[in-house]
């Protein structure tokens, strides 16, 4: 076992003073402890953030909600404000992991969980994300679960979170604090595409702690759907997932949001595709055109070509269920 020191600071400022390249914050530990056990990450210092508070869910002055980074996935999914006003987020969280894991896993940790690429977890193989410059065996190897959009020669990994796909569709804002002060990051900018530095999953500096996630005022509490397609009915990561949210008035889409999970290094959105839905009457044909547009440029690897058609069908189904309800495609909303 690689030795490490353990610290449990009592304040956010103390926590960020302790942070550097050799440290890791630990929240629920449901991903980080696994990674340490497999020697994938070897922090010299663990900074336990469980005594910092950051565990409230509060309404904001502008009608949104502020979620502390230490709020558990379970508490978030079942909170009345979230269930009532952001049901897309509840649905996405409850599609992930298991009840036990959701009790331990935190909101901040969910954002920062690492990819499920097999080679990343196998220290006997090269991996550019784990060891920059060593290579990407997934490109030509077992790549059934890998990316079809936004990948690079250096890495074809996907981001595994369900919650993040809903947060992308809801245009959440991430509040972070580091030694240089506080800043807010739009969700679309929080995670990175791999390019030639796949070791960096996100935009945080090493001393920056996620302190909260802010949701804008609710808009999609009537017409929403998180659809997750996976190999098993539970306890499995998404092959493809879709967060669909529509604001429909008098049979016309006023506002649409659409995000994909399981297909790229970050939740995948294209605002031009969403704008194309505005002012239109919902229909399977319209949704099919949106699906084709969102998947434009999708590039399959040897074993994941099935994801393109799977994603197209999942988008049409998620948008249709968001618009018309879960049972009858094409029925009146
Ligand atoms: C068997 C299994 C199945 C799973 N299935 C799913 C699934 O289907 N869908 C899904 O979405 N997820 C799934 N997960 C992943 C799970 O959701 C994550 O492990 C969890 O959300 C991570 O949260 P945590 O608090 O335990 O993070 P930790 O493991 O404590 O930390 C994870 C990372 O986040 C960093 N970190 C934590 N909090 C902060 C913070 N506030 N600021 C900065 N950095 C921080 C840590 O340094 C670490 O790098 C599964 C996990 C397991 C083990
Ligand atoms: S896809 Fe990314 S995480 Fe997987 S082996 Fe390649 S570089 Fe590593």
mmCIF file with all atom_site columns, N, CA and C in Angstrom, residues 222-225 317-333:
data_model
loop_
_atom_site.group_PDB
_atom_site.id
_atom_site.type_symbol
_atom_site.label_atom_id
_atom_site.label_alt_id
_atom_site.label_comp_id
_atom_site.label_asym_id
_atom_site.label_entity_id
_atom_site.label_seq_id
_atom_site.pdbx_PDB_ins_code
_atom_site.Cartn_x
_atom_site.Cartn_y
_atom_site.Cartn_z
_atom_site.occupancy
_atom_site.B_iso_or_equiv
_atom_site.pdbx_formal_charge
_atom_site.auth_seq_id
_atom_site.auth_comp_id
_atom_site.auth_asym_id
_atom_site.auth_atom_id
_atom_site.pdbx_PDB_model_num
ATOM 1  N N  . UNK A 1 222 ? -42.591 20.014 -16.225 1.00 0.00 ? 222 UNK A N  1
ATOM 2  C CA . UNK A 1 222 ? -43.736 19.295 -16.823 1.00 0.00 ? 222 UNK A CA 1
ATOM 3  C C  . UNK A 1 222 ? -43.289 18.289 -17.880 1.00 0.00 ? 222 UNK A C  1
ATOM 4  N N  . UNK A 1 223 ? -42.425 18.747 -18.754 1.00 0.00 ? 223 UNK A N  1
ATOM 5  C CA . UNK A 1 223 ? -42.041 17.910 -19.901 1.00 0.00 ? 223 UNK A CA 1
ATOM 6  C C  . UNK A 1 223 ? -40.553 17.602 -19.823 1.00 0.00 ? 223 UNK A C  1
ATOM 7  N N  . UNK A 1 224 ? -40.234 16.444 -19.295 1.00 0.00 ? 224 UNK A N  1
ATOM 8  C CA . UNK A 1 224 ? -38.828 16.077 -19.093 1.00 0.00 ? 224 UNK A CA 1
ATOM 9  C C  . UNK A 1 224 ? -38.705 14.557 -19.161 1.00 0.00 ? 224 UNK A C  1
ATOM 10 N N  . UNK A 1 225 ? -37.485 14.097 -19.460 1.00 0.00 ? 225 UNK A N  1
ATOM 11 C CA . UNK A 1 225 ? -37.235 12.655 -19.424 1.00 0.00 ? 225 UNK A CA 1
ATOM 12 C C  . UNK A 1 225 ? -35.737 12.415 -19.380 1.00 0.00 ? 225 UNK A C  1
ATOM 13 N N  . UNK A 1 317 ? -36.975 8.833  -28.531 1.00 0.00 ? 317 UNK A N  1
ATOM 14 C CA . UNK A 1 317 ? -37.856 8.318  -27.469 1.00 0.00 ? 317 UNK A CA 1
ATOM 15 C C  . UNK A 1 317 ? -37.903 9.261  -26.264 1.00 0.00 ? 317 UNK A C  1
ATOM 16 N N  . UNK A 1 318 ? -36.733 9.783  -25.857 1.00 0.00 ? 318 UNK A N  1
ATOM 17 C CA . UNK A 1 318 ? -36.716 10.665 -24.680 1.00 0.00 ? 318 UNK A CA 1
ATOM 18 C C  . UNK A 1 318 ? -37.493 11.954 -24.959 1.00 0.00 ? 318 UNK A C  1
ATOM 19 N N  . UNK A 1 319 ? -37.284 12.542 -26.142 1.00 0.00 ? 319 UNK A N  1
ATOM 20 C CA . UNK A 1 319 ? -38.019 13.778 -26.464 1.00 0.00 ? 319 UNK A CA 1
ATOM 21 C C  . UNK A 1 319 ? -39.516 13.496 -26.583 1.00 0.00 ? 319 UNK A C  1
ATOM 22 N N  . UNK A 1 320 ? -39.857 12.352 -27.176 1.00 0.00 ? 320 UNK A N  1
ATOM 23 C CA . UNK A 1 320 ? -41.284 12.009 -27.338 1.00 0.00 ? 320 UNK A CA 1
ATOM 24 C C  . UNK A 1 320 ? -41.932 11.794 -25.978 1.00 0.00 ? 320 UNK A C  1
ATOM 25 N N  . UNK A 1 321 ? -41.231 11.087 -25.089 1.00 0.00 ? 321 UNK A N  1
ATOM 26 C CA . UNK A 1 321 ? -41.798 10.855 -23.751 1.00 0.00 ? 321 UNK A CA 1
ATOM 27 C C  . UNK A 1 321 ? -41.869 12.156 -22.961 1.00 0.00 ? 321 UNK A C  1
ATOM 28 N N  . UNK A 1 322 ? -40.891 13.040 -23.171 1.00 0.00 ? 322 UNK A N  1
ATOM 29 C CA . UNK A 1 322 ? -40.946 14.351 -22.508 1.00 0.00 ? 322 UNK A CA 1
ATOM 30 C C  . UNK A 1 322 ? -42.161 15.138 -22.998 1.00 0.00 ? 322 UNK A C  1
ATOM 31 N N  . UNK A 1 323 ? -42.405 15.078 -24.297 1.00 0.00 ? 323 UNK A N  1
ATOM 32 C CA . UNK A 1 323 ? -43.488 15.884 -24.878 1.00 0.00 ? 323 UNK A CA 1
ATOM 33 C C  . UNK A 1 323 ? -44.864 15.288 -24.619 1.00 0.00 ? 323 UNK A C  1
ATOM 34 N N  . UNK A 1 324 ? -44.976 13.973 -24.778 1.00 0.00 ? 324 UNK A N  1
ATOM 35 C CA . UNK A 1 324 ? -46.315 13.349 -24.814 1.00 0.00 ? 324 UNK A CA 1
ATOM 36 C C  . UNK A 1 324 ? -46.616 12.462 -23.623 1.00 0.00 ? 324 UNK A C  1
ATOM 37 N N  . UNK A 1 325 ? -45.659 12.273 -22.745 1.00 0.00 ? 325 UNK A N  1
ATOM 38 C CA . UNK A 1 325 ? -45.856 11.308 -21.664 1.00 0.00 ? 325 UNK A CA 1
ATOM 39 C C  . UNK A 1 325 ? -45.211 9.993  -22.045 1.00 0.00 ? 325 UNK A C  1
ATOM 40 N N  . UNK A 1 326 ? -45.149 9.076  -21.077 1.00 0.00 ? 326 UNK A N  1
ATOM 41 C CA . UNK A 1 326 ? -44.315 7.894  -21.248 1.00 0.00 ? 326 UNK A CA 1
ATOM 42 C C  . UNK A 1 326 ? -44.919 6.788  -22.079 1.00 0.00 ? 326 UNK A C  1
ATOM 43 N N  . UNK A 1 327 ? -46.177 6.921  -22.481 1.00 0.00 ? 327 UNK A N  1
ATOM 44 C CA . UNK A 1 327 ? -46.798 5.748  -23.090 1.00 0.00 ? 327 UNK A CA 1
ATOM 45 C C  . UNK A 1 327 ? -47.026 5.847  -24.589 1.00 0.00 ? 327 UNK A C  1
ATOM 46 N N  . UNK A 1 328 ? -47.635 6.965  -25.050 1.00 0.00 ? 328 UNK A N  1
ATOM 47 C CA . UNK A 1 328 ? -48.086 6.979  -26.444 1.00 0.00 ? 328 UNK A CA 1
ATOM 48 C C  . UNK A 1 328 ? -47.334 8.015  -27.254 1.00 0.00 ? 328 UNK A C  1
ATOM 49 N N  . UNK A 1 329 ? -46.493 7.581  -28.177 1.00 0.00 ? 329 UNK A N  1
ATOM 50 C CA . UNK A 1 329 ? -45.819 8.527  -29.048 1.00 0.00 ? 329 UNK A CA 1
ATOM 51 C C  . UNK A 1 329 ? -46.857 9.178  -29.955 1.00 0.00 ? 329 UNK A C  1
ATOM 52 N N  . UNK A 1 330 ? -46.774 10.503 -30.081 1.00 0.00 ? 330 UNK A N  1
ATOM 53 C CA . UNK A 1 330 ? -47.657 11.192 -31.000 1.00 0.00 ? 330 UNK A CA 1
ATOM 54 C C  . UNK A 1 330 ? -48.981 11.614 -30.406 1.00 0.00 ? 330 UNK A C  1
ATOM 55 N N  . UNK A 1 331 ? -49.248 11.252 -29.135 1.00 0.00 ? 331 UNK A N  1
ATOM 56 C CA . UNK A 1 331 ? -50.498 11.702 -28.508 1.00 0.00 ? 331 UNK A CA 1
ATOM 57 C C  . UNK A 1 331 ? -50.406 13.189 -28.170 1.00 0.00 ? 331 UNK A C  1
ATOM 58 N N  . UNK A 1 332 ? -51.536 13.815 -27.954 1.00 0.00 ? 332 UNK A N  1
ATOM 59 C CA . UNK A 1 332 ? -51.530 15.247 -27.607 1.00 0.00 ? 332 UNK A CA 1
ATOM 60 C C  . UNK A 1 332 ? -50.906 15.450 -26.249 1.00 0.00 ? 332 UNK A C  1
ATOM 61 N N  . UNK A 1 333 ? -50.217 16.581 -26.060 1.00 0.00 ? 333 UNK A N  1
ATOM 62 C CA . UNK A 1 333 ? -49.545 16.814 -24.772 1.00 0.00 ? 333 UNK A CA 1
ATOM 63 C C  . UNK A 1 333 ? -50.515 17.356 -23.746 1.00 0.00 ? 333 UNK A C  1
#
